[in-house]
C-alpha positions in Angstrom: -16.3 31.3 33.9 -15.9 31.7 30.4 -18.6 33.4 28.4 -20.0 30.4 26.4 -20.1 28.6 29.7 -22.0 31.3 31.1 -24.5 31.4 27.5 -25.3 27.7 27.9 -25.8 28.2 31.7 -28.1 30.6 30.8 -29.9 29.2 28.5 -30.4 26.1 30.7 -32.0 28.2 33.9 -34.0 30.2 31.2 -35.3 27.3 29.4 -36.3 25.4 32.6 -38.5 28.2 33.5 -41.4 27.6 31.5 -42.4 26.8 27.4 -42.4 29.9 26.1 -38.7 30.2 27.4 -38.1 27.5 26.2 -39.6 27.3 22.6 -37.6 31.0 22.1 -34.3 29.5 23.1 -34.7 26.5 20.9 -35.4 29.1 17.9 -32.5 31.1 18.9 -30.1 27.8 18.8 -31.8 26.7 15.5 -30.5 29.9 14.0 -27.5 29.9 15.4 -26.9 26.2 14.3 -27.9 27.3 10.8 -25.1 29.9 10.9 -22.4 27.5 11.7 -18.9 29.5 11.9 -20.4 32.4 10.4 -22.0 33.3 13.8 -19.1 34.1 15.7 -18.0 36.6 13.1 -21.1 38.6 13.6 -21.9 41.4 15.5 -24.6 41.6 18.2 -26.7 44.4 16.0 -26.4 41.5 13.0 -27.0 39.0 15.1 -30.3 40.4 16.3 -31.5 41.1 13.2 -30.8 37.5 11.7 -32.8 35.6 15.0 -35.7 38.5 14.4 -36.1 37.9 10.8 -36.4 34.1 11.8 -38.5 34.4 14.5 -40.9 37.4 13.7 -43.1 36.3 10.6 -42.6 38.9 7.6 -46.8 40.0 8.1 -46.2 41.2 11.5 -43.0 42.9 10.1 -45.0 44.4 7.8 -47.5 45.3 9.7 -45.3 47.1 12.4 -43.4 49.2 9.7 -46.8 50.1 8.4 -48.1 51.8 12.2 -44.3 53.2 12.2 -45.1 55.2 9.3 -48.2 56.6 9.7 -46.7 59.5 11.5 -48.1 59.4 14.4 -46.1 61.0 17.1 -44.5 58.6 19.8 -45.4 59.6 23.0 -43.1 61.2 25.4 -44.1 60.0 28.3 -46.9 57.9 30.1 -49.0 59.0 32.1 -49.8 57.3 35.4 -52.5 58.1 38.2 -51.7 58.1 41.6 -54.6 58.3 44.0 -53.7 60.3 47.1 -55.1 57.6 49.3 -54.8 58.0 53.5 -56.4 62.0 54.0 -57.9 60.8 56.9 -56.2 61.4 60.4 -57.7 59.1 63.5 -57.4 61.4 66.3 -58.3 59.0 69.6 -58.9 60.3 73.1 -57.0 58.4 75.6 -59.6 58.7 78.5 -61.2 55.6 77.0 -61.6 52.8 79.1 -59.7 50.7 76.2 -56.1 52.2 76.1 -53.5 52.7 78.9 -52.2 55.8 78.6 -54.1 59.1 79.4 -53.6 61.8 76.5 -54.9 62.2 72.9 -52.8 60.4 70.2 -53.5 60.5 66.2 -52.4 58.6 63.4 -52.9 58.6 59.8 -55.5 56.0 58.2 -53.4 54.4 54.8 -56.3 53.1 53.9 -58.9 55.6 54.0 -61.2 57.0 51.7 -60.4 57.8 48.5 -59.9 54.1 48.4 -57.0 52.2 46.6 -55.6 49.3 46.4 -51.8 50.5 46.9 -50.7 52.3 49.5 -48.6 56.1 49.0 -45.3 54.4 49.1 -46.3 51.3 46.3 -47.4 53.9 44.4 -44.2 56.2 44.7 -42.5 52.7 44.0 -40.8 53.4 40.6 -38.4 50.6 38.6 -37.6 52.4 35.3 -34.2 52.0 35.1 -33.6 54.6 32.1 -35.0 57.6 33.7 -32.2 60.0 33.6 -31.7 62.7 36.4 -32.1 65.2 33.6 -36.2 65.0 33.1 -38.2 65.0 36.0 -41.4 64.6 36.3 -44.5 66.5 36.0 -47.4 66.7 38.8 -50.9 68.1 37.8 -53.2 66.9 39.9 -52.4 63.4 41.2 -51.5 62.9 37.5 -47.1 61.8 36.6 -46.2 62.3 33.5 -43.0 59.6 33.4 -40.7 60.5 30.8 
């Protein structure tokens, strides 16, 4: 499959998806179209920045360059709380007229107090792609710092 076949199909699955899709993809081919030949001759980085100076309006530009400047420190990482949810253990006596075997047995309660919506594992669940294996991360208290 060539590459343009594999552009246009694409652009056809993303644009079927919903307006917004849709609207940005009809922007993209409008600039593009207005290129003609030139595009090919391009290079992604260039390409980029013609479709954003088409699409982003110059006051939002503007705007964005002006909080760039101000200084202000990017952070480094983000922090993210994880609630240590499940510190209860059920320990149940199996003399009870309701289970079948005869000893004790214990298990721990996910869902226990302190309450939360996730359980330990969703919240251990982690899709950032760029972390390298250089920076880990941080614990203080139930409290990641995710570079």
């Amino acid at each position: 499959m060539e590459s343009t076949d594999l552009q246009s199909y694409a652009e056809q699955y993303f644009s079927s998806n919903n307006f917004l899709n849709k609207k940005i993809l009809e922007d993209i081919s409008d600039v593009r179209n207005s290129y003609e030949d030139a595009w090919h001759g391009l290079e992604e980085k260039e390409k980029d920045q013609v479709i954003n100076e088409h699409i982003i309006f110059p006051e939002v530009m503007i705007q964005h360059a002006k909080n760039a400047d101000q200084g202000k420190p990017q952070p480094t990482s983000y922090p993210r709380l994880k609630i240590r949810t499940g510190q209860k253990f059920i320990v149940e006596d199996g003399n009870t007229s309701q289970s079948e075997g005869n000893g004790t047995y214990s298990y721990r309660d996910e869902h226990s107090s302190p309450f939360g919506w996730k359980t330990r594992s969703q919240q251990n669940l982690n899709f950032d792609i760029y972390k390298s294996s250089e920076t880990a991360s941080n614990s203080t208290d139930g409290l990641d710092l995710v570079a």
